[in-house]
PDB file of C-alpha atoms and ligand atoms in Angstrom:
ATOM      1  CA  MET A   1     111.897 126.264  88.016  1.00 85.00           C
ATOM      2  CA  GLY A   2     111.668 122.825  89.536  1.00 97.00           C
ATOM      3  CA  ARG A   3     108.714 121.192  90.867  1.00 98.00           C
ATOM      4  CA  VAL A   4     109.679 121.474  94.298  1.00 98.00           C
ATOM      5  CA  ASN A   5     112.374 123.978  93.736  1.00 98.00           C
ATOM      6  CA  ASP A   6     113.972 124.822  97.022  1.00 93.00           C
ATOM      7  CA  LYS A   7     112.070 122.644  99.384  1.00 98.00           C
ATOM      8  CA  VAL A   8     114.346 120.651 101.703  1.00 98.00           C
ATOM      9  CA  ALA A   9     113.620 117.079 102.313  1.00 99.00           C
ATOM     10  CA  LEU A  10     114.427 114.408 104.950  1.00 99.00           C
ATOM     11  CA  ILE A  11     114.519 110.850 103.172  1.00 98.00           C
ATOM     12  CA  THR A  12     114.269 107.796 105.380  1.00 98.00           C
ATOM     13  CA  GLY A  13     116.364 104.722 103.955  1.00 98.00           C
ATOM     14  CA  GLY A  14     116.912 106.211 100.662  1.00 98.00           C
ATOM     15  CA  ALA A  15     120.196 104.865 100.244  1.00 98.00           C
ATOM     16  CA  SER A  16     118.347 102.208  97.835  1.00 97.00           C
ATOM     17  CA  GLY A  17     115.307 100.653  96.597  1.00 97.00           C
ATOM     18  CA  ILE A  18     112.098 103.406  96.074  1.00 98.00           C
ATOM     19  CA  GLY A  19     113.823 106.016  98.854  1.00 98.00           C
ATOM     20  CA  LEU A  20     116.457 106.063  96.698  1.00 98.00           C
ATOM     21  CA  SER A  21     114.615 106.498  93.740  1.00 98.00           C
ATOM     22  CA  ALA A  22     112.349 109.515  95.568  1.00 98.00           C
ATOM     23  CA  ALA A  23     115.759 111.801  96.481  1.00 98.00           C
ATOM     24  CA  THR A  24     116.908 111.636  92.642  1.00 98.00           C
ATOM     25  CA  LEU A  25     113.733 113.127  91.600  1.00 98.00           C
ATOM     26  CA  LEU A  26     113.450 115.403  93.628  1.00 98.00           C
ATOM     27  CA  ALA A  27     116.846 116.297  93.898  1.00 98.00           C
ATOM     28  CA  LYS A  28     116.313 116.585  89.723  1.00 98.00           C
ATOM     29  CA  GLU A  29     112.882 119.093  90.804  1.00 98.00           C
ATOM     30  CA  GLY A  30     115.117 120.912  92.726  1.00 98.00           C
ATOM     31  CA  ALA A  31     114.705 119.933  96.242  1.00 98.00           C
ATOM     32  CA  LYS A  32     117.643 120.062  98.354  1.00 98.00           C
ATOM     33  CA  VAL A  33     117.738 116.279 100.141  1.00 98.00           C
ATOM     34  CA  VAL A  34     119.202 114.767 102.894  1.00 99.00           C
ATOM     35  CA  ILE A  35     119.153 111.437 102.301  1.00 98.00           C
ATOM     36  CA  GLY A  36     119.537 108.892 106.150  1.00 98.00           C
ATOM     37  CA  ASP A  37     120.303 105.226 106.124  1.00 98.00           C
ATOM     38  CA  PHE A  38     121.271 102.633 108.254  1.00 97.00           C
ATOM     39  CA  ASN A  39     124.061 101.865 105.041  1.00 98.00           C
ATOM     40  CA  GLU A  40     125.620 105.252 105.646  1.00 98.00           C
ATOM     41  CA  GLU A  41     128.100 105.091 102.894  1.00 98.00           C
ATOM     42  CA  GLY A  42     125.553 104.364 100.771  1.00 98.00           C
ATOM     43  CA  ALA A  43     123.835 107.310 102.018  1.00 98.00           C
ATOM     44  CA  LYS A  44     126.884 109.091 101.187  1.00 98.00           C
ATOM     45  CA  GLU A  45     126.913 107.728  97.591  1.00 98.00           C
ATOM     46  CA  ALA A  46     123.472 108.308  96.557  1.00 98.00           C
ATOM     47  CA  ALA A  47     124.027 111.962  97.520  1.00 98.00           C
ATOM     48  CA  ALA A  48     127.715 112.505  95.930  1.00 98.00           C
ATOM     49  CA  SER A  49     125.646 110.729  92.965  1.00 98.00           C
ATOM     50  CA  ILE A  50     122.892 113.576  92.988  1.00 98.00           C
ATOM     51  CA  LYS A  51     125.511 116.125  93.310  1.00 98.00           C
ATOM     52  CA  ARG A  52     127.538 114.875  90.363  1.00 98.00           C
ATOM     53  CA  ASP A  53     124.196 115.438  88.720  1.00 98.00           C
ATOM     54  CA  GLY A  54     123.606 119.026  89.655  1.00 98.00           C
ATOM     55  CA  GLY A  55     121.466 118.986  92.973  1.00 98.00           C
ATOM     56  CA  GLU A  56     121.870 119.066  95.986  1.00 98.00           C
ATOM     57  CA  ALA A  57     122.238 116.507  98.969  1.00 98.00           C
ATOM     58  CA  SER A  58     123.994 114.758 101.730  1.00 98.00           C
ATOM     59  CA  GLY A  59     123.830 111.798 103.767  1.00 98.00           C
ATOM     60  CA  LEU A  60     123.912 110.348 106.769  1.00 98.00           C
ATOM     61  CA  PHE A  61     123.690 107.503 109.207  1.00 98.00           C
ATOM     62  CA  LEU A  62     120.443 107.138 110.612  1.00 98.00           C
ATOM     63  CA  ASP A  63     119.030 104.288 112.086  1.00 98.00           C
ATOM     64  CA  ALA A  64     114.685 104.793 111.879  1.00 97.00           C
ATOM     65  CA  ALA A  65     114.223 102.229 115.115  1.00 95.00           C
ATOM     66  CA  LYS A  66     116.411 104.812 117.418  1.00 98.00           C
ATOM     67  CA  GLU A  67     114.362 107.935 118.529  1.00 98.00           C
ATOM     68  CA  GLU A  68     117.697 109.789 119.347  1.00 98.00           C
ATOM     69  CA  SER A  69     119.214 108.995 115.506  1.00 98.00           C
ATOM     70  CA  ILE A  70     115.890 110.214 113.676  1.00 98.00           C
ATOM     71  CA  LYS A  71     115.894 113.548 115.993  1.00 98.00           C
ATOM     72  CA  GLU A  72     118.957 114.022 114.763  1.00 98.00           C
ATOM     73  CA  ALA A  73     118.691 113.803 111.325  1.00 98.00           C
ATOM     74  CA  VAL A  74     115.234 116.125 111.782  1.00 98.00           C
ATOM     75  CA  ASP A  75     118.457 118.276 113.459  1.00 98.00           C
ATOM     76  CA  PHE A  76     120.810 117.461 110.929  1.00 98.00           C
ATOM     77  CA  THR A  77     118.623 118.552 107.957  1.00 98.00           C
ATOM     78  CA  VAL A  78     117.089 122.496 109.262  1.00 98.00           C
ATOM     79  CA  GLN A  79     121.110 123.361 110.420  1.00 98.00           C
ATOM     80  CA  GLN A  80     122.297 122.230 107.106  1.00 98.00           C
ATOM     81  CA  TYR A  81     119.639 123.499 104.290  1.00 98.00           C
ATOM     82  CA  GLY A  82     117.888 126.274 106.880  1.00 98.00           C
ATOM     83  CA  THR A  83     114.414 124.512 107.026  1.00 98.00           C
ATOM     84  CA  LEU A  84     112.486 121.112 106.686  1.00 98.00           C
ATOM     85  CA  ASN A  85     109.722 121.252 104.041  1.00 98.00           C
ATOM     86  CA  VAL A  86     109.473 117.266 103.076  1.00 99.00           C
ATOM     87  CA  LEU A  87     110.035 114.166 105.551  1.00 99.00           C
ATOM     88  CA  TYR A  88     109.472 111.179 103.881  1.00 99.00           C
ATOM     89  CA  ASN A  89     108.768 108.289 106.055  1.00 98.00           C
ATOM     90  CA  ASN A  90     110.167 105.494 104.226  1.00 98.00           C
ATOM     91  CA  VAL A  91     112.338 102.789 105.931  1.00 98.00           C
ATOM     92  CA  GLY A  92     110.296  99.698 106.449  1.00 97.00           C
ATOM     93  CA  LEU A  93     111.415  95.949 106.449  1.00 94.00           C
ATOM     94  CA  THR A  94     109.844  92.421 106.773  1.00 93.00           C
ATOM     95  CA  ASN A  95     111.538  89.620 107.568  1.00 94.00           C
ATOM     96  CA  LEU A  96     109.461  86.594 105.609  1.00 93.00           C
ATOM     97  CA  GLN A  97     111.552  83.598 108.248  1.00 95.00           C
ATOM     98  CA  LYS A  98     110.450  85.093 111.558  1.00 97.00           C
ATOM     99  CA  ASP A  99     107.665  87.450 111.305  1.00 97.00           C
ATOM    100  CA  LEU A 100     104.793  84.455 110.395  1.00 98.00           C
ATOM    101  CA  ASP A 101     100.658  83.445 111.220  1.00 98.00           C
ATOM    102  CA  VAL A 102      99.593  85.007 114.469  1.00 98.00           C
ATOM    103  CA  VAL A 103     100.557  81.844 116.116  1.00 98.00           C
ATOM    104  CA  ASN A 104     104.180  80.502 114.909  1.00 98.00           C
ATOM    105  CA  MET A 105     105.467  84.658 114.934  1.00 97.00           C
ATOM    106  CA  ASP A 106     108.567  85.605 116.778  1.00 98.00           C
ATOM    107  CA  LEU A 107     107.206  87.943 119.098  1.00 98.00           C
ATOM    108  CA  GLU A 108     110.549  89.936 119.773  1.00 98.00           C
ATOM    109  CA  GLU A 109     110.101  90.668 115.732  1.00 98.00           C
ATOM    110  CA  TRP A 110     106.724  91.742 116.349  1.00 98.00           C
ATOM    111  CA  ASP A 111     107.764  94.578 118.399  1.00 98.00           C
ATOM    112  CA  ARG A 112     110.693  94.716 116.174  1.00 98.00           C
ATOM    113  CA  LEU A 113     108.949  95.380 113.295  1.00 98.00           C
ATOM    114  CA  MET A 114     106.582  97.664 114.706  1.00 98.00           C
ATOM    115  CA  ASN A 115     109.231  99.840 115.968  1.00 98.00           C
ATOM    116  CA  VAL A 116     110.633 100.058 112.215  1.00 98.00           C
ATOM    117  CA  ASN A 117     107.796 100.470 110.703  1.00 98.00           C
ATOM    118  CA  LEU A 118     105.570 102.481 112.498  1.00 98.00           C
ATOM    119  CA  LYS A 119     107.201 104.013 115.114  1.00 98.00           C
ATOM    120  CA  SER A 120     109.141 106.055 112.955  1.00 98.00           C
ATOM    121  CA  VAL A 121     106.880 107.246 111.645  1.00 98.00           C
ATOM    122  CA  LEU A 122     105.387 108.680 114.778  1.00 98.00           C
ATOM    123  CA  LEU A 123     109.035 110.142 115.557  1.00 98.00           C
ATOM    124  CA  GLY A 124     110.247 111.411 112.693  1.00 98.00           C
ATOM    125  CA  SER A 125     106.844 113.006 112.381  1.00 98.00           C
ATOM    126  CA  ARG A 126     106.920 114.049 116.385  1.00 98.00           C
ATOM    127  CA  TYR A 127     110.669 115.681 115.557  1.00 98.00           C
ATOM    128  CA  ALA A 128     109.641 117.687 111.888  1.00 99.00           C
ATOM    129  CA  ILE A 129     106.581 118.854 112.797  1.00 99.00           C
ATOM    130  CA  PRO A 130     108.233 121.562 115.659  1.00 98.00           C
ATOM    131  CA  TYR A 131     110.495 122.973 112.734  1.00 98.00           C
ATOM    132  CA  MET A 132     107.341 122.877 110.605  1.00 98.00           C
ATOM    133  CA  LYS A 133     105.069 124.543 112.374  1.00 98.00           C
ATOM    134  CA  LYS A 134     107.760 127.780 112.787  1.00 98.00           C
ATOM    135  CA  ASP A 135     108.014 127.638 109.080  1.00 97.00           C
ATOM    136  CA  GLY A 136     104.643 128.204 108.043  1.00 97.00           C
ATOM    137  CA  GLY A 137     104.002 124.157 107.000  1.00 98.00           C
ATOM    138  CA  GLY A 138     105.190 120.636 105.048  1.00 98.00           C
ATOM    139  CA  SER A 139     103.922 117.431 103.622  1.00 99.00           C
ATOM    140  CA  ILE A 140     105.226 114.251 105.216  1.00 99.00           C
ATOM    141  CA  ILE A 141     105.179 111.523 102.729  1.00 99.00           C
ATOM    142  CA  ASN A 142     105.345 107.879 104.920  1.00 98.00           C
ATOM    143  CA  THR A 143     105.035 104.317 103.484  1.00 98.00           C
ATOM    144  CA  ALA A 144     102.150 102.037 103.895  1.00 98.00           C
ATOM    145  CA  SER A 145     101.768  99.101 102.300  1.00 98.00           C
ATOM    146  CA  MET A 146      98.950  96.934 100.068  1.00 98.00           C
ATOM    147  CA  ALA A 147      99.604  93.996 102.513  1.00 97.00           C
ATOM    148  CA  GLY A 148      98.218  96.979 104.750  1.00 98.00           C
ATOM    149  CA  PHE A 149      95.141  96.458 103.051  1.00 98.00           C
ATOM    150  CA  ALA A 150      95.070  92.517 102.503  1.00 96.00           C
ATOM    151  CA  GLY A 151      94.811  89.936 105.349  1.00 96.00           C
ATOM    152  CA  ASP A 152      97.527  87.174 103.984  1.00 96.00           C
ATOM    153  CA  SER A 153      99.103  83.622 105.582  1.00 97.00           C
ATOM    154  CA  ILE A 154     101.801  85.182 107.203  1.00 97.00           C
ATOM    155  CA  ARG A 155     103.770  88.325 108.011  1.00 97.00           C
ATOM    156  CA  SER A 156     101.464  89.534 110.268  1.00 98.00           C
ATOM    157  CA  ALA A 157     103.444  92.117 111.626  1.00 98.00           C
ATOM    158  CA  TYR A 158     104.667  93.878 108.055  1.00 98.00           C
ATOM    159  CA  GLY A 159     101.022  94.237 107.176  1.00 98.00           C
ATOM    160  CA  ALA A 160      99.479  95.077 110.761  1.00 98.00           C
ATOM    161  CA  SER A 161     102.731  98.130 111.154  1.00 98.00           C
ATOM    162  CA  LYS A 162     101.381  99.298 107.074  1.00 98.00           C
ATOM    163  CA  ALA A 163      97.936  99.089 108.173  1.00 98.00           C
ATOM    164  CA  GLY A 164      99.135 101.609 111.635  1.00 99.00           C
ATOM    165  CA  VAL A 165     100.927 103.769 108.635  1.00 99.00           C
ATOM    166  CA  VAL A 166      97.253 103.774 106.990  1.00 99.00           C
ATOM    167  CA  ASN A 167      95.795 105.315 110.081  1.00 98.00           C
ATOM    168  CA  LEU A 168      98.560 106.739 111.794  1.00 99.00           C
ATOM    169  CA  THR A 169      98.412 108.999 108.456  1.00 99.00           C
ATOM    170  CA  ARG A 170      95.015 110.604 108.766  1.00 99.00           C
ATOM    171  CA  TYR A 171      95.533 111.395 112.516  1.00 99.00           C
ATOM    172  CA  ILE A 172      99.370 113.471 112.215  1.00 99.00           C
ATOM    173  CA  ALA A 173      97.027 114.971 108.545  1.00 99.00           C
ATOM    174  CA  VAL A 174      94.489 116.032 111.229  1.00 98.00           C
ATOM    175  CA  GLN A 175      96.106 117.184 113.659  1.00 98.00           C
ATOM    176  CA  TYR A 176      98.086 119.666 112.083  1.00 98.00           C
ATOM    177  CA  GLY A 177      96.143 120.440 108.979  1.00 98.00           C
ATOM    178  CA  LYS A 178      95.177 123.846 110.076  1.00 98.00           C
ATOM    179  CA  ASP A 179      98.945 124.523 110.740  1.00 98.00           C
ATOM    180  CA  HIS A 180      99.302 123.873 106.979  1.00 98.00           C
ATOM    181  CA  ILE A 181     101.670 120.219 107.563  1.00 99.00           C
ATOM    182  CA  ARG A 182      99.881 117.808 105.178  1.00 99.00           C
ATOM    183  CA  CYS A 183     100.551 113.875 105.346  1.00 99.00           C
ATOM    184  CA  ASN A 184      99.404 111.191 103.118  1.00 99.00           C
ATOM    185  CA  ALA A 185     101.256 107.609 102.532  1.00 99.00           C
ATOM    186  CA  VAL A 186     102.269 106.031  99.078  1.00 99.00           C
ATOM    187  CA  ALA A 187     101.429 101.840  99.800  1.00 98.00           C
ATOM    188  CA  PRO A 188     103.123 100.439  97.029  1.00 98.00           C
ATOM    189  CA  GLY A 189     102.642  96.861  95.752  1.00 97.00           C
ATOM    190  CA  LEU A 190     105.485  94.807  94.479  1.00 97.00           C
ATOM    191  CA  ILE A 191     107.799  96.799  93.492  1.00 97.00           C
ATOM    192  CA  LEU A 192     111.179  95.489  91.649  1.00 97.00           C
ATOM    193  CA  THR A 193     113.635  97.430  93.532  1.00 96.00           C
ATOM    194  CA  PRO A 194     117.299  95.782  92.829  1.00 90.00           C
ATOM    195  CA  ALA A 195     116.284  93.914  96.553  1.00 86.00           C
ATOM    196  CA  ALA A 196     113.125  91.938  94.978  1.00 87.00           C
ATOM    197  CA  LYS A 197     114.798  90.999  91.908  1.00 88.00           C
ATOM    198  CA  ASN A 198     118.384  89.203  93.855  1.00 86.00           C
ATOM    199  CA  ASN A 199     115.857  87.671  96.743  1.00 84.00           C
ATOM    200  CA  MET A 200     112.688  86.471  94.668  1.00 89.00           C
ATOM    201  CA  PRO A 201     112.673  83.922  92.465  1.00 91.00           C
ATOM    202  CA  GLU A 202     111.685  84.391  89.136  1.00 92.00           C
ATOM    203  CA  GLU A 203     108.581  81.771  89.104  1.00 94.00           C
ATOM    204  CA  VAL A 204     107.632  84.027  92.383  1.00 91.00           C
ATOM    205  CA  LEU A 205     107.252  87.518  90.358  1.00 93.00           C
ATOM    206  CA  GLY A 206     105.524  85.825  87.341  1.00 93.00           C
ATOM    207  CA  ILE A 207     103.287  85.163  90.015  1.00 90.00           C
ATOM    208  CA  PHE A 208     102.345  88.515  91.111  1.00 90.00           C
ATOM    209  CA  GLU A 209     102.719  89.791  87.486  1.00 92.00           C
ATOM    210  CA  LYS A 210      99.991  87.430  85.934  1.00 91.00           C
ATOM    211  CA  PHE A 211      97.804  88.889  89.071  1.00 92.00           C
ATOM    212  CA  ASN A 212      97.582  92.406  87.721  1.00 95.00           C
ATOM    213  CA  ALA A 213      95.895  93.906  85.902  1.00 95.00           C
ATOM    214  CA  LEU A 214      98.602  95.748  83.766  1.00 97.00           C
ATOM    215  CA  PRO A 215     101.276  93.665  82.214  1.00 96.00           C
ATOM    216  CA  TYR A 216     104.420  94.743  83.909  1.00 96.00           C
ATOM    217  CA  HIS A 217     105.454  94.556  87.220  1.00 96.00           C
ATOM    218  CA  GLY A 218     106.117  98.324  89.694  1.00 97.00           C
ATOM    219  CA  GLU A 219     109.223  99.372  89.498  1.00 97.00           C
ATOM    220  CA  PRO A 220     110.681 102.289  92.119  1.00 98.00           C
ATOM    221  CA  GLU A 221     110.441 105.229  89.837  1.00 98.00           C
ATOM    222  CA  ASP A 222     106.403 104.127  89.850  1.00 98.00           C
ATOM    223  CA  ILE A 223     106.468 105.233  94.087  1.00 98.00           C
ATOM    224  CA  GLY A 224     109.419 107.771  93.781  1.00 98.00           C
ATOM    225  CA  ASN A 225     106.576 109.928  91.259  1.00 98.00           C
ATOM    226  CA  ALA A 226     103.156 109.713  93.390  1.00 99.00           C
ATOM    227  CA  VAL A 227     105.757 111.468  96.512  1.00 99.00           C
ATOM    228  CA  LEU A 228     107.315 113.835  94.327  1.00 98.00           C
ATOM    229  CA  PHE A 229     103.726 114.579  93.721  1.00 99.00           C
ATOM    230  CA  LEU A 230     102.583 114.536  97.514  1.00 99.00           C
ATOM    231  CA  ALA A 231     105.713 116.425  98.075  1.00 99.00           C
ATOM    232  CA  SER A 232     104.539 119.777  95.538  1.00 98.00           C
ATOM    233  CA  ASP A 233     102.425 122.484  95.847  1.00 98.00           C
ATOM    234  CA  GLU A 234     100.372 120.609  93.196  1.00 98.00           C
ATOM    235  CA  SER A 235      99.489 118.524  95.833  1.00 98.00           C
ATOM    236  CA  LYS A 236      98.570 121.496  98.376  1.00 98.00           C
ATOM    237  CA  PHE A 237      94.691 120.182  98.983  1.00 98.00           C
ATOM    238  CA  MET A 238      95.605 115.916  99.468  1.00 98.00           C
ATOM    239  CA  THR A 239      95.976 115.334 102.919  1.00 99.00           C
ATOM    240  CA  GLY A 240      95.047 112.120 105.839  1.00 99.00           C
ATOM    241  CA  GLN A 241      95.157 110.170 101.938  1.00 99.00           C
ATOM    242  CA  THR A 242      97.018 106.760 100.913  1.00 99.00           C
ATOM    243  CA  LEU A 243      97.906 106.554  97.631  1.00 98.00           C
ATOM    244  CA  GLN A 244      97.766 102.560  96.077  1.00 98.00           C
ATOM    245  CA  ILE A 245     100.168 102.428  93.815  1.00 98.00           C
ATOM    246  CA  GLU A 246      99.818  97.837  92.882  1.00 98.00           C
ATOM    247  CA  GLY A 247      98.958  97.986  89.064  1.00 98.00           C
ATOM    248  CA  GLY A 248      95.293  96.831  89.864  1.00 97.00           C
ATOM    249  CA  HIS A 249      96.801  94.486  91.653  1.00 96.00           C
ATOM    250  CA  TYR A 250      94.302  94.382  94.373  1.00 95.00           C
ATOM    251  CA  ILE A 251      91.315  95.615  92.434  1.00 95.00           C
ATOM    252  CA  GLY A 252      89.795  92.733  91.060  1.00 92.00           C
ATOM    253  CA  ASN A 253      87.275  90.102  92.509  1.00 90.00           C
ATOM    254  CA  PRO A 254      89.773  86.955  93.393  1.00 85.00           C
ATOM    255  CA  THR A 255      87.765  84.407  92.186  1.00 89.00           C
ATOM    256  CA  MET A 256      88.648  85.520  88.691  1.00 86.00           C
ATOM    257  CA  SER A 257      91.528  83.947  88.198  1.00 81.00           C
ATOM    258  CA  ASP A 258      89.396  80.343  89.359  1.00 86.00           C
ATOM    259  CA  PHE A 259      86.972  81.485  88.068  1.00 89.00           C
ATOM    260  CA  ASN A 260      87.964  81.696  84.387  1.00 88.00           C
ATOM    261  CA  ALA A 261      89.634  78.712  84.125  1.00 88.00           C
ATOM    262  CA  PHE A 262      86.352  76.806  85.479  1.00 93.00           C
ATOM    263  CA  MET A 263      84.337  78.781  82.718  1.00 94.00           C
ATOM    264  CA  GLN A 264      87.149  77.563  79.738  1.00 94.00           C
ATOM    265  CA  GLN A 265      86.594  73.967  80.881  1.00 94.00           C
ATOM    266  CA  GLN A 266      82.848  74.068  80.873  1.00 93.00           C
ATOM    267  CA  GLN A 267      83.161  75.092  77.156  1.00 87.00           C
TER     268      GLN A 267
HETATM  269  N1  LIG B 301     109.483  96.900  97.574  1.00 52.18           N
HETATM  270  C1  LIG B 301     108.573  96.537  97.485  1.00 52.18           C
HETATM  271  O1  LIG B 301     108.234  95.899  96.589  1.00 52.18           O
HETATM  272  C2  LIG B 301     107.547  97.558  98.731  1.00 52.18           C
HETATM  273  C3  LIG B 301     106.296  97.008  98.807  1.00 52.18           C
HETATM  274  C4  LIG B 301     105.274  97.718  99.944  1.00 52.18           C
HETATM  275  C5  LIG B 301     105.867  98.964 100.479  1.00 52.18           C
HETATM  276  N2  LIG B 301     107.141  99.077 100.421  1.00 52.18           N
HETATM  277  C6  LIG B 301     107.862  99.540 101.355  1.00 52.18           C
HETATM  278  O2  LIG B 301     108.527 100.453 100.489  1.00 52.18           O
HETATM  279  C7  LIG B 301     109.725 101.478 101.974  1.00 52.18           C
HETATM  280  C8  LIG B 301     111.027 100.854 101.066  1.00 52.18           C
HETATM  281  O3  LIG B 301     111.512  99.271 100.680  1.00 52.18           O
HETATM  282  P1  LIG B 301     112.335  99.195  99.740  1.00 52.18           P
HETATM  283  O4  LIG B 301     111.402  97.989  98.988  1.00 52.18           O
HETATM  284  O5  LIG B 301     113.014 100.198  98.956  1.00 52.18           O
HETATM  285  O6  LIG B 301     113.504  98.893 100.541  1.00 52.18           O
HETATM  286  P2  LIG B 301     114.861  98.053 100.109  1.00 52.18           P
HETATM  287  O7  LIG B 301     115.232  97.491 101.109  1.00 52.18           O
HETATM  288  O8  LIG B 301     115.298  98.075  98.937  1.00 52.18           O
HETATM  289  O9  LIG B 301     115.688  99.850 101.036  1.00 52.18           O
HETATM  290  C9  LIG B 301     115.372 100.108 102.434  1.00 52.18           C
HETATM  291  C10 LIG B 301     116.461 101.175 103.079  1.00 52.18           C
HETATM  292  O10 LIG B 301     116.141 101.462 104.116  1.00 52.18           O
HETATM  293  C11 LIG B 301     117.507 100.997 104.586  1.00 52.18           C
HETATM  294  N3  LIG B 301     117.530 100.248 105.728  1.00 52.18           N
HETATM  295  C12 LIG B 301     116.671  99.500 107.013  1.00 52.18           C
HETATM  296  N4  LIG B 301     116.151  99.879 107.866  1.00 52.18           N
HETATM  297  C13 LIG B 301     116.561 100.462 108.226  1.00 52.18           C
HETATM  298  C14 LIG B 301     116.667 101.247 110.110  1.00 52.18           C
HETATM  299  N5  LIG B 301     116.377 101.000 111.131  1.00 52.18           N
HETATM  300  N6  LIG B 301     117.496 102.626 110.128  1.00 52.18           N
HETATM  301  C15 LIG B 301     117.738 102.801 107.890  1.00 52.18           C
HETATM  302  N7  LIG B 301     117.651 102.621 106.933  1.00 52.18           N
HETATM  303  C16 LIG B 301     116.954 101.557 106.888  1.00 52.18           C
HETATM  304  C17 LIG B 301     118.504  99.164 104.247  1.00 52.18           C
HETATM  305  O11 LIG B 301     119.450 100.035 104.063  1.00 52.18           O
HETATM  306  C18 LIG B 301     118.031 100.327 102.624  1.00 52.18           C
HETATM  307  O12 LIG B 301     118.815 101.369 101.691  1.00 52.18           O
HETATM  308  C19 LIG B 301     109.438 100.372 102.359  1.00 52.18           C
HETATM  309  O13 LIG B 301     108.540 100.880 104.120  1.00 52.18           O
HETATM  310  C20 LIG B 301     108.756  98.886 101.888  1.00 52.18           C
HETATM  311  O14 LIG B 301     107.870  98.550 103.095  1.00 52.18           O
HETATM  312  C21 LIG B 301     107.653  98.405  99.198  1.00 52.18           C
END
């Protein structure tokens, strides 16, 4: 018996990276999984791969920037599998070229990232909740980011949108808890998805690793496993929480590295 046996899960942005890992793990543990992604071919390939491994899955086109598309994905899930127990709002975008500091950032990019990263969470939940209510409850899982807990020199919209996800998670949890609907979030630190590996220079990856408390990077499965836990009844007394999964990157005193270098110089 799997940990999420016969639960029906919709995962946004599930064709690659963290979403794909969560979809694969949920399916392995018995869930019927719908993968919605902008990359329709990737979503369908991911579903086919899950089926080849003996699981149940469907892939479809989803644009998380569009209300109608999100509604269609939710409706499709219920038509296909009869219910919706788990919604994983995973889609999120960042843009290092246009999402800059407050004075210089592109305002259209601000709107786009707020829409895709934050409003999509509202919309997915808005359309999933009535089905969940009708069928006795469910689990909504959102993807925040450690960028929602700390300031940075750029990525103002990304950080603000992800901080919004953290608190929207609490609002959903408070508003629908009595309907047996739980809502939690994961906040990843840097995770070595294929995109991160391809796009980030080795030196930058090295800087991130150096500041982790643990001596290694995060992998998509590190988040996927947390999503599996939050989707399952193992987390049935947990709601409104954001799990920070970041290798201890943000737990130390930020002056520690310079302070240690200073102390070494004194010896
Ligand atoms: N990878 C990290 O280091 C990291 C760190 C913190 C937070 N996150 C968050 O985790 C989530 C997943 O990130 P990832 O690194 O796995 O991303 P990814 O780029 O590997 O995958 C994202 C998926 O979303 C799809 N997508 C993009 N825009 C879409 C849209 N408008 N509608 C539907 N699908 C869309 C893409 O096609 C892709 O399959 C995001 O919310 C991201 O902000 C990632």
